[in-house]
XYZ file of C-alpha atoms in Angstrom:
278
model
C 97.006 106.218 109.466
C 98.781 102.697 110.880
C 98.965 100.735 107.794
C 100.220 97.444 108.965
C 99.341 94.890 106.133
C 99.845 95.055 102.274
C 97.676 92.979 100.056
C 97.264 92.229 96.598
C 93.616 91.621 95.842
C 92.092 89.755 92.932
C 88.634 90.660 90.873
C 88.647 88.451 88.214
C 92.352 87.173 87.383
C 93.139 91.091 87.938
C 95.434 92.660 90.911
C 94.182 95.608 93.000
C 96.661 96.917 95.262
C 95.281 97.185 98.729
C 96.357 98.393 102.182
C 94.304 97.671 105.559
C 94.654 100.356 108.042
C 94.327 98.690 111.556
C 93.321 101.464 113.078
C 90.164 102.627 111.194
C 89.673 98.919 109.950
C 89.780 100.419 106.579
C 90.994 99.061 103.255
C 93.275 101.492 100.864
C 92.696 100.083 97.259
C 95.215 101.798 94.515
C 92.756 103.954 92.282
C 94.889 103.113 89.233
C 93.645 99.591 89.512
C 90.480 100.158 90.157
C 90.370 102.022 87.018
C 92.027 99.565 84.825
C 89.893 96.617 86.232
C 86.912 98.943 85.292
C 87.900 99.890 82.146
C 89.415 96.852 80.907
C 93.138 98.109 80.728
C 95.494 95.443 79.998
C 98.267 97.337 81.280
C 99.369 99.779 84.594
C 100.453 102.486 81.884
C 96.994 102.545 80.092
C 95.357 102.416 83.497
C 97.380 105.124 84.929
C 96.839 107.367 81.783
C 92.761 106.502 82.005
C 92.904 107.861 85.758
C 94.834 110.972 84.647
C 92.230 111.900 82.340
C 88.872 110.983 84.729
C 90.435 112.701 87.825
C 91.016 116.186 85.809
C 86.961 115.763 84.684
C 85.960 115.160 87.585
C 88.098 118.102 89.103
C 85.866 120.107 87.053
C 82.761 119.116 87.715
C 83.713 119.857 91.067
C 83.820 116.095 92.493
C 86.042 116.430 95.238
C 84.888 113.493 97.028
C 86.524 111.127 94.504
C 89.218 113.318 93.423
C 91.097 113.944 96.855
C 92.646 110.691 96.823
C 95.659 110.035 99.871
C 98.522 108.670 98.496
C 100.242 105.801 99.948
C 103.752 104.125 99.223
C 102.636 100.969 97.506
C 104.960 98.371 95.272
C 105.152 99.551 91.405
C 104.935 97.369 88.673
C 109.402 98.285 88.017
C 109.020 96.458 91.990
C 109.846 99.998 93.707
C 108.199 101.453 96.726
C 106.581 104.453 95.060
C 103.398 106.709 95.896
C 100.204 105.798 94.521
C 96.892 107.630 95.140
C 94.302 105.662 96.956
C 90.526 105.923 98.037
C 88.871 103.932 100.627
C 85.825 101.774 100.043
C 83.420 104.915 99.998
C 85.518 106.612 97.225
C 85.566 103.739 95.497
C 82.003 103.565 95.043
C 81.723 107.299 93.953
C 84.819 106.210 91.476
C 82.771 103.399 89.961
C 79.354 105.206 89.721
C 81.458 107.796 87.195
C 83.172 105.190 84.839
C 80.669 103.133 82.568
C 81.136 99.691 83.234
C 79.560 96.123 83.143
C 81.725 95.120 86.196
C 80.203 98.341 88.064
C 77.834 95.770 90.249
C 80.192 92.943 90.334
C 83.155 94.812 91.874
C 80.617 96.899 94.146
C 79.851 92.867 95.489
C 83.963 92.218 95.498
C 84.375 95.364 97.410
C 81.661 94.486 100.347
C 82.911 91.170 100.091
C 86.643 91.801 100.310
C 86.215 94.425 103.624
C 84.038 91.690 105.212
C 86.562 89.172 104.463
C 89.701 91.380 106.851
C 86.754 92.189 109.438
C 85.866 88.633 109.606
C 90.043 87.249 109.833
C 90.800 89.781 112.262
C 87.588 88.441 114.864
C 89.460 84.851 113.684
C 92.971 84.250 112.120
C 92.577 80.809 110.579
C 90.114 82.813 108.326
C 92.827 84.202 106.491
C 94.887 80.777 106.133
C 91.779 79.302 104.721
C 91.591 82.112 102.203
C 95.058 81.324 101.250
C 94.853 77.998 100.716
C 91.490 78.527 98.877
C 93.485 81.490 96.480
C 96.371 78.364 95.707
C 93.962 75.972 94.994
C 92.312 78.374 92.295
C 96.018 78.886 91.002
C 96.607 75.522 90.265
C 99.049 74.263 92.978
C 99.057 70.417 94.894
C 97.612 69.820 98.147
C 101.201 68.876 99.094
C 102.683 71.976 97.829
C 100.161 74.005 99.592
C 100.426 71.974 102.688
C 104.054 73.141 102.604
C 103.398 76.664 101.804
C 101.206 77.144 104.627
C 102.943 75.838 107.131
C 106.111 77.661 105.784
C 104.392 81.180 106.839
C 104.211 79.962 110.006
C 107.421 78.883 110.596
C 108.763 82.462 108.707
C 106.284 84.496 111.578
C 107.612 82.945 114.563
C 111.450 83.638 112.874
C 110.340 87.099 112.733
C 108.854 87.428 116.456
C 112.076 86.031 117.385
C 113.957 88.736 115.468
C 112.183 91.485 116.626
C 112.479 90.235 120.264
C 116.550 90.345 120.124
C 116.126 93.921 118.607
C 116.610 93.439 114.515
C 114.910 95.808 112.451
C 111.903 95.641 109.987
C 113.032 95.943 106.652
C 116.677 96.163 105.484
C 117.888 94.165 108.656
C 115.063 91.406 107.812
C 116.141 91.776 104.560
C 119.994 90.884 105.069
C 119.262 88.510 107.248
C 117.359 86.389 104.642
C 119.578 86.991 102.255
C 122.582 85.768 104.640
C 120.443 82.741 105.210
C 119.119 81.881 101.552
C 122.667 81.978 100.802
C 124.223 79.999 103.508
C 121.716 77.018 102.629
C 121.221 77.224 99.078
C 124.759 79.030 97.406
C 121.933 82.005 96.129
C 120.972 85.193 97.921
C 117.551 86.057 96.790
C 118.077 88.039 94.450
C 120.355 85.865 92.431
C 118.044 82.913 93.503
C 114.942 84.696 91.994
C 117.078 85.165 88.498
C 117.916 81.288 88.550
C 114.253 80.784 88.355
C 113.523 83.492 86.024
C 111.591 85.280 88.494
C 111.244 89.123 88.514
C 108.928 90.471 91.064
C 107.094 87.257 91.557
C 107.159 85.870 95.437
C 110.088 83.459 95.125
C 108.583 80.878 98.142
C 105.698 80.413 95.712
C 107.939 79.704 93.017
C 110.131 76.938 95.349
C 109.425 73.460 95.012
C 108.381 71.057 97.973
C 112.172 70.070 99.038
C 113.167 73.894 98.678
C 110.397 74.885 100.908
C 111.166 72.312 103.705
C 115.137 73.364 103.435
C 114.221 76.987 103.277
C 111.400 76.053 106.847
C 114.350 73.827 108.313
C 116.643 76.961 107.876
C 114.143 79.079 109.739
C 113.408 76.442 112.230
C 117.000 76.063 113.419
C 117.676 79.078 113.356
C 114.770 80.106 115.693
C 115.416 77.272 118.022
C 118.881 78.584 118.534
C 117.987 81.911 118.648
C 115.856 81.218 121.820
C 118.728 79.572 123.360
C 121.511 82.196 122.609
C 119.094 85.198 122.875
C 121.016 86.938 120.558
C 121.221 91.043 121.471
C 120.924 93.366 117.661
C 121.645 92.355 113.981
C 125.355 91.478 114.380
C 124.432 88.513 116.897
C 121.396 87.183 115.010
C 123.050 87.120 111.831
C 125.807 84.302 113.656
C 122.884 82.808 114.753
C 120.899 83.049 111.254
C 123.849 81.369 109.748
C 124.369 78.335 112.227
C 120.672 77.812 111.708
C 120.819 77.715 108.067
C 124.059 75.715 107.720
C 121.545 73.165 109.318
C 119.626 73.259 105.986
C 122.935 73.429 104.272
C 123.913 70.009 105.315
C 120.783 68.755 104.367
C 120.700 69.742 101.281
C 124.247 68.263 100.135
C 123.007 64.982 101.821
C 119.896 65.279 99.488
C 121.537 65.596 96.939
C 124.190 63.026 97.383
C 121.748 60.797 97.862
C 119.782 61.312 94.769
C 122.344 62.458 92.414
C 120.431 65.545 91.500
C 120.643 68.922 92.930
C 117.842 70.121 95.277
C 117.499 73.896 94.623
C 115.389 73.539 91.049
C 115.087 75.759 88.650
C 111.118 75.421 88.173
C 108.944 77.848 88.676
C 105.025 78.395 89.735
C 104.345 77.397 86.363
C 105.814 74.458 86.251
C 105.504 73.582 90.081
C 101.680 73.660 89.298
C 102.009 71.168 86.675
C 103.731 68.769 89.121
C 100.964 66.378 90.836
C 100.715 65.269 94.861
């Protein structure tokens, strides 16, 4: 299995965990989920518990179709990698046929909908931008904001294709290297950037207001622009070139701020971001 995407699905206001498997063309949903959107759980724990319970039944009634779940390293609800059993669409459908549910037919619909959906964006990519901007619209954001979001993924994929073409590595290297960027710009590494917010696990680009966004894209812009010029060789060289790019945004920001009296990293959040019209 070549899991290359993550995904958090939503069936009603509730998050399924999902994985899509290039190689089959195959969704992963998290069973635990699955069983808590089914059941009504209003919490992972509950869910998790409801699952423990169901999968020893059906054990004994011999259901091994349902019950020999793969597990997969998915993000917990504590925001750690840990493993998580998961059934494809088919199991899913066995799963749902043994819990007693009035969302049985509607999440049977979600489920053909949601594989059609990554069939679909994979035949055309701008598929799965309009499905993005459609999912922020339902959440509440303005056009502007979303405007901004968008665009800020594709500034943050063509900083990636540039770090993987001088040799930086997926993961902790990515990782540092936004970090040694965030701070550069804003004062904050991500992690203490998130906690000015009062963020936990939440995405902390969809918690950033329009100006942070466009510092945040004009740190990423720079410092792909440069990067292309120097052709930086491993981490060592892209991280001097991460941090010329974002000292870029840097001196933006101070300007911004000098100009308006007021500082330009904001403590809002999605909440309150939503609130704020075009």
């Amino acid at each position: 299995m070549a899991v290359k995407d993550k995904n958090i699905q939503m069936f009603e206001g509730q998050q399924v965990r999902a994985l899509w498997d290039e190689e089959s063309e195959k969704w992963w949903f998290s069973v635990v989920d699955v069983v808590a959107v089914l059941t009504n759980q209003n919490d992972y724990q509950s869910g998790r518990n409801y699952w423990k319970v169901l999968k020893n039944r059906l054990k004994e009634e011999g259901n091994e179709t349902v019950t020999n779940c793969n597990q997969l390293k998915i993000i917990a609800p504590d925001g750690k990698m840990r493993l998580t059993d998961v059934a494809d669409t088919e199991q899913i459908l066995r799963l749902v046929q043994s819990i007693p549910s009035k969302k049985a037919e509607p999440f049977k619909m979600w489920l053909a909908k949601v594989g059609k959906e990554r069939i679909d964006e994979t035949i055309d990519p701008e598929q799965s931008i309009e499905r993005a901007i459609q999912n922020y619209r339902k959440l509440g954001y303005s056009e502007s904001w979303i405007n901004q979001r968008i665009k800020s993924i594709e500034v943050r994929k063509a900083l990636t294709d540039e770090w993987d073409k001088s040799g930086v590595k997926q993961g902790q290297e990515y990782a540092m290297l936004t970090d040694l960027m965030s701070k550069t710009w804003s004062g904050m590494n991500t992690h203490e950037y998130k906690k000015y917010k009062g963020l936990k696990k939440e995405n902390l680009r969809d918690n950033m207001t329009n100006t942070e966004l466009v510092l945040n894209m004009l740190a990423e812009v720079a410092t792909t622009d440069i990067s292309i010029v120097k052709q930086p060789n491993g981490f060592d060289e892209s991280a001097d070139v991460a941090k010329k790019g974002a000292t870029a945004a840097k001196v933006a920001r101070m300007q911004i701020e000098k100009d308006t009296g007021k500082k330009a990293v904001s403590r809002l959040n999605a909440k309150r971001i939503r609130q704020i019209k075009a």
